[in-house]
mmCIF file with all atom_site columns, C-alpha atoms in Angstrom:
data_model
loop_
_atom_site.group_PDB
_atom_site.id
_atom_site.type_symbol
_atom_site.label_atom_id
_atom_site.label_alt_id
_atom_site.label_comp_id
_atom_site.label_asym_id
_atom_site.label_entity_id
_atom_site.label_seq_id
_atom_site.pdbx_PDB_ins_code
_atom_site.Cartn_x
_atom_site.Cartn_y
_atom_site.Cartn_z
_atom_site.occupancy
_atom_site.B_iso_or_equiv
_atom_site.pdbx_formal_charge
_atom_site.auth_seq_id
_atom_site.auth_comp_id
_atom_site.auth_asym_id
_atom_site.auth_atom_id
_atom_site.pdbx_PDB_model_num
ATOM 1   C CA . UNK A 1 1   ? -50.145 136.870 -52.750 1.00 0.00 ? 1   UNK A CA 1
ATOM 2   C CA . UNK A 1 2   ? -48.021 134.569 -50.681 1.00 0.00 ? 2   UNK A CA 1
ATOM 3   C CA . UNK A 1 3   ? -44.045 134.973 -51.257 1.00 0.00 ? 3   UNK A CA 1
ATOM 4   C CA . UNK A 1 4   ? -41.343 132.906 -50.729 1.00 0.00 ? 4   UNK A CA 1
ATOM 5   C CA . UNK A 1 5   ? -40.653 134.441 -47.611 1.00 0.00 ? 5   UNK A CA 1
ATOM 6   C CA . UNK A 1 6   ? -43.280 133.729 -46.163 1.00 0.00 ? 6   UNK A CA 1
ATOM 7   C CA . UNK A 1 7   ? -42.528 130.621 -45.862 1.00 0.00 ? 7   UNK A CA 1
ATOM 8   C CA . UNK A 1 8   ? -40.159 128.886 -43.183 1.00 0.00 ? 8   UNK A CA 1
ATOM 9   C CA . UNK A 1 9   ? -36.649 127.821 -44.136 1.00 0.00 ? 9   UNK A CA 1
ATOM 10  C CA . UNK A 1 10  ? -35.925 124.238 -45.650 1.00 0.00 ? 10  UNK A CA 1
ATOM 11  C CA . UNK A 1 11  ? -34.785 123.325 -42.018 1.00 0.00 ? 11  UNK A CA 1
ATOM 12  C CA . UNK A 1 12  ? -37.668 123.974 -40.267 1.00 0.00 ? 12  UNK A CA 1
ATOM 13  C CA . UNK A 1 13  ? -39.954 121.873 -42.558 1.00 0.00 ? 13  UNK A CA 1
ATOM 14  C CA . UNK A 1 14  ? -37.138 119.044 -42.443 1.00 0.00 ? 14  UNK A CA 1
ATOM 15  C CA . UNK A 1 15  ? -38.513 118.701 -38.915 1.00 0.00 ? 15  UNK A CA 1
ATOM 16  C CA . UNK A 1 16  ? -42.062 119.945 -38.623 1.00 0.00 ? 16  UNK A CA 1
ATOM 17  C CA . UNK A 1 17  ? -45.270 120.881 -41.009 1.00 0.00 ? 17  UNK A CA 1
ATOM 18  C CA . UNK A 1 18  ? -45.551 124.539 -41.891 1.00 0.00 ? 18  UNK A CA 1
ATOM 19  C CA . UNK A 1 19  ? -49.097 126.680 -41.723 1.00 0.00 ? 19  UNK A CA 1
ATOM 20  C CA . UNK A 1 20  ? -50.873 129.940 -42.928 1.00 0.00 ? 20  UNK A CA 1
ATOM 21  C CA . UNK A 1 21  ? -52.933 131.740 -44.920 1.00 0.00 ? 21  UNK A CA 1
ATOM 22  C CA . UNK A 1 22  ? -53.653 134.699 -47.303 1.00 0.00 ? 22  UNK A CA 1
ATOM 23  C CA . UNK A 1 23  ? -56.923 136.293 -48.502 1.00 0.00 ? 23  UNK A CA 1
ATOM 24  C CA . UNK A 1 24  ? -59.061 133.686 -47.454 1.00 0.00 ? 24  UNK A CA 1
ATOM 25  C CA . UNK A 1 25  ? -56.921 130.676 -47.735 1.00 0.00 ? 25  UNK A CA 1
ATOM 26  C CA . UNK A 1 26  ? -55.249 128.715 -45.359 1.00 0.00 ? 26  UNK A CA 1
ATOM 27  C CA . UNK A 1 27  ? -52.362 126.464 -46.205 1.00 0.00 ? 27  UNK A CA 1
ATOM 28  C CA . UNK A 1 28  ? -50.119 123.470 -44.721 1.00 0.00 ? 28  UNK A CA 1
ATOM 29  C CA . UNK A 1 29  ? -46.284 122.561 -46.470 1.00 0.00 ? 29  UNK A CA 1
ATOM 30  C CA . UNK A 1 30  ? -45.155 119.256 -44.841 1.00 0.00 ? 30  UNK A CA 1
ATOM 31  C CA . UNK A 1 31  ? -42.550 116.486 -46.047 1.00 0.00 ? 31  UNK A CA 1
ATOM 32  C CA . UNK A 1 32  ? -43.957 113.421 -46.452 1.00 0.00 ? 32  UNK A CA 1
ATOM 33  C CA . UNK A 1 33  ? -43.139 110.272 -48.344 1.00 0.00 ? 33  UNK A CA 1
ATOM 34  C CA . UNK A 1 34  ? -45.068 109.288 -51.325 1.00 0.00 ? 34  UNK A CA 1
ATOM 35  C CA . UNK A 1 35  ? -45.456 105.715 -53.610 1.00 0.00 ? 35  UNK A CA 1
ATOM 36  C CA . UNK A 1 36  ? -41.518 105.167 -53.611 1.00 0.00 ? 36  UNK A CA 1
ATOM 37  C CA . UNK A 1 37  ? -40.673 105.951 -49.985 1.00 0.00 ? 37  UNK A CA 1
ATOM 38  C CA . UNK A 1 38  ? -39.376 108.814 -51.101 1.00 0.00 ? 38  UNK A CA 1
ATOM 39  C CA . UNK A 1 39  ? -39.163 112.050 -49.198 1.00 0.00 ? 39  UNK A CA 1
ATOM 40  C CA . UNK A 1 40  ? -41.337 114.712 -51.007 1.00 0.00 ? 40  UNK A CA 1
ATOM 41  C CA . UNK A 1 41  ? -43.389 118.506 -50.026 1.00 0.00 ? 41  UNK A CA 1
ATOM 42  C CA . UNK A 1 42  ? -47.094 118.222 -49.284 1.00 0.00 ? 42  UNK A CA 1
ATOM 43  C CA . UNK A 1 43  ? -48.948 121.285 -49.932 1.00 0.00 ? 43  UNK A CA 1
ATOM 44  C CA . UNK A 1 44  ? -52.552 121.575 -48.992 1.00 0.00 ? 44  UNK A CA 1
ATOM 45  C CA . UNK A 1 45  ? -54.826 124.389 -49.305 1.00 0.00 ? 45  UNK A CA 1
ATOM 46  C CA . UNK A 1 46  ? -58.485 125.147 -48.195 1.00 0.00 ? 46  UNK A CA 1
ATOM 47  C CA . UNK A 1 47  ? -60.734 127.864 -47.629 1.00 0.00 ? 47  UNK A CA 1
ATOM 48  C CA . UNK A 1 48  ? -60.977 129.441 -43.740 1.00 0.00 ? 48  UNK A CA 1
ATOM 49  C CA . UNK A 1 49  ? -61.699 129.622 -41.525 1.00 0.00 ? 49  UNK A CA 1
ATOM 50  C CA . UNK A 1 50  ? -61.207 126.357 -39.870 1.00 0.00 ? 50  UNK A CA 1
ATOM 51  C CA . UNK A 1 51  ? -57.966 124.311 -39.136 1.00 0.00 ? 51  UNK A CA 1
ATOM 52  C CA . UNK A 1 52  ? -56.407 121.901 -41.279 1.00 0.00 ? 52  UNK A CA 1
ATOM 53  C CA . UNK A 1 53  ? -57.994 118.914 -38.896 1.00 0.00 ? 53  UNK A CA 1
ATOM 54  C CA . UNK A 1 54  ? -61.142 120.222 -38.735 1.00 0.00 ? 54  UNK A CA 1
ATOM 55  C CA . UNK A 1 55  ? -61.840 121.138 -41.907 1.00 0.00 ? 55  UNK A CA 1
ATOM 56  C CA . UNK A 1 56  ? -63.525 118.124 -43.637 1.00 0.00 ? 56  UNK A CA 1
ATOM 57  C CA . UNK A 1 57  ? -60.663 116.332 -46.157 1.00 0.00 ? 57  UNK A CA 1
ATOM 58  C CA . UNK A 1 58  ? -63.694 117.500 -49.681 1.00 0.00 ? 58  UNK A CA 1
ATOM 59  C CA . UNK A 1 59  ? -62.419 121.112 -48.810 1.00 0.00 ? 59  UNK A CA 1
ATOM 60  C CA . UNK A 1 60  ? -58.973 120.592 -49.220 1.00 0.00 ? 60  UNK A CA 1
ATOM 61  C CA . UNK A 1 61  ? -56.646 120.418 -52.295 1.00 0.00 ? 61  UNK A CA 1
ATOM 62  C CA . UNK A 1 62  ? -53.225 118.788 -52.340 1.00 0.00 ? 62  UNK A CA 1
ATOM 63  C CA . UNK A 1 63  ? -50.333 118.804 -54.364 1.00 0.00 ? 63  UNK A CA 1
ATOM 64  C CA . UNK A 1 64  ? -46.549 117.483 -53.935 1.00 0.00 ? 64  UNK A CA 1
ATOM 65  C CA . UNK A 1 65  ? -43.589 118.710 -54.676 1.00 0.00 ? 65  UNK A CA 1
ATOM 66  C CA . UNK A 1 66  ? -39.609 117.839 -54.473 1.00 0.00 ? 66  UNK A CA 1
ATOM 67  C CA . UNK A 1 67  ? -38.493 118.220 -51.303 1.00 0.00 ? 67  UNK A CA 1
ATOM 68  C CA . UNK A 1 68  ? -35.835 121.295 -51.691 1.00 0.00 ? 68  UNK A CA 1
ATOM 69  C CA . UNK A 1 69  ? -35.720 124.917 -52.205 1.00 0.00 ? 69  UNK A CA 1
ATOM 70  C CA . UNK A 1 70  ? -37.248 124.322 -56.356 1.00 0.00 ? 70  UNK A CA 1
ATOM 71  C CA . UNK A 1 71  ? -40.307 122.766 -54.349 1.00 0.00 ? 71  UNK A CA 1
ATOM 72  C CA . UNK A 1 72  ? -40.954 125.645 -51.900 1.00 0.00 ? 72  UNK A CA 1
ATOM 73  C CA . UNK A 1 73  ? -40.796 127.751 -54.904 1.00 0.00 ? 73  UNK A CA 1
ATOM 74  C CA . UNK A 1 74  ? -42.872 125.404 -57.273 1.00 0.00 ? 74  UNK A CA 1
ATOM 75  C CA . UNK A 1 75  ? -45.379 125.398 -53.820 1.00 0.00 ? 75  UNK A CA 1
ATOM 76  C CA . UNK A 1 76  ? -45.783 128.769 -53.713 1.00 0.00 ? 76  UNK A CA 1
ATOM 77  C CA . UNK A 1 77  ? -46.211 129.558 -57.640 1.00 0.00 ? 77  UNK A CA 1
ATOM 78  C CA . UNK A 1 78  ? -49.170 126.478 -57.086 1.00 0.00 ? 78  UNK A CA 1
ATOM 79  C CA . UNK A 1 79  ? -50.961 127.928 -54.285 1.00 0.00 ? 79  UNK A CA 1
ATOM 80  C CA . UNK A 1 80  ? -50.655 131.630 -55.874 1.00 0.00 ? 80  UNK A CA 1
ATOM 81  C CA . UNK A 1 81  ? -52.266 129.893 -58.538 1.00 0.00 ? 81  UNK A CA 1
ATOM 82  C CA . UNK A 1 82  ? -54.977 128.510 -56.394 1.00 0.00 ? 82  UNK A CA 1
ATOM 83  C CA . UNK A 1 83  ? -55.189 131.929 -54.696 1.00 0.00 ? 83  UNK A CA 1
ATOM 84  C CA . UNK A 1 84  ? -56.421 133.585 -58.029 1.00 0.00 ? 84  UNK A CA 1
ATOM 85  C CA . UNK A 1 85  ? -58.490 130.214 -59.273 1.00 0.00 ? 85  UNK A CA 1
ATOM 86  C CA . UNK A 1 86  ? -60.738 130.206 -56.321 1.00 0.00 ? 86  UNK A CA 1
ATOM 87  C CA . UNK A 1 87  ? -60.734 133.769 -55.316 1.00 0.00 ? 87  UNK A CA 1
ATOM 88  C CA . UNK A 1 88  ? -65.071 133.449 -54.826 1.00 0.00 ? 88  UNK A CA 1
ATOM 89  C CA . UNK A 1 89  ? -64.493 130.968 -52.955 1.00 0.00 ? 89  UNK A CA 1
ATOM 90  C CA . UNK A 1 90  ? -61.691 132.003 -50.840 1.00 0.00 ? 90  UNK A CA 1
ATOM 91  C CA . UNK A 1 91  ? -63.634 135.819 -50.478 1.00 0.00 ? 91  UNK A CA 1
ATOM 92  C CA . UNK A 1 92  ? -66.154 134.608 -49.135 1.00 0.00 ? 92  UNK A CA 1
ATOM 93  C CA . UNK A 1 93  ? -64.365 131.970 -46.880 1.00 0.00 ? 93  UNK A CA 1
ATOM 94  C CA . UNK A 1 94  ? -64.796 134.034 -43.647 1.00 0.00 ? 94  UNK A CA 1
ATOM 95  C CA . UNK A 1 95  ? -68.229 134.214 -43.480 1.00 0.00 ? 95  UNK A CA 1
ATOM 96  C CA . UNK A 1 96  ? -67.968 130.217 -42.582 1.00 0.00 ? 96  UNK A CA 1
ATOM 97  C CA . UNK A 1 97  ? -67.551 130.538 -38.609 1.00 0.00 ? 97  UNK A CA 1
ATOM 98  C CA . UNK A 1 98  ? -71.519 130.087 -38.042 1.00 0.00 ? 98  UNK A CA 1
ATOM 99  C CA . UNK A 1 99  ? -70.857 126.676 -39.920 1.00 0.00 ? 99  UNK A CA 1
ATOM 100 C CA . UNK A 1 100 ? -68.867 125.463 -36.896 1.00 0.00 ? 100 UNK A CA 1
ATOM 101 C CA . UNK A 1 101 ? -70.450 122.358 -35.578 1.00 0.00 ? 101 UNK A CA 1
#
């Protein structure tokens, strides 16, 4: 389960994207702007055991959130969520690094 402190503080992702993992799944929190040129937090998740760029883009999942201390939180609860919703898939996720072209 990933907490809230696992995550950096609000300053750190003001200047830079944010990765890790749990149990099989890796994740990236970065702000970006969406449709309105508004500032909002990116979260992506996908299964290991690659990187974010070399995984291909049909493994990953993405979801945005307001960009404050609600949307870290709201991230979190989503990739929890996630965590449990694709726990085969993210079990078996390590057995991937023969895949590795």
């Amino acid at each position: 389960m990933i907490n809230r402190e696992d995550i950096l503080s609000m300053e750190y992702l003001k200047k830079t994207e944010f990765t890790g993992c749990n149990g099989g799944m890796r994740y990236r929190l970065e702000g970006v702007k969406d449709a309105e040129d508004k500032k909002v937090l990116r979260c992506t998740i996908w299964p290991e055991p690659f990187n974010f760029f070399t995984t291909p883009d049909d493994q990953k999942e993405s979801a945005e959130f307001s960009f404050d201390e609600d949307g870290v939180q709201d991230a979190v609860r989503w990739m929890n969520g996630k965590l449990f919703e694709k726990k085969d898939v993210f079990d078996t996720a390590s057995r991937k690094w023969d895949s590795y072209q």
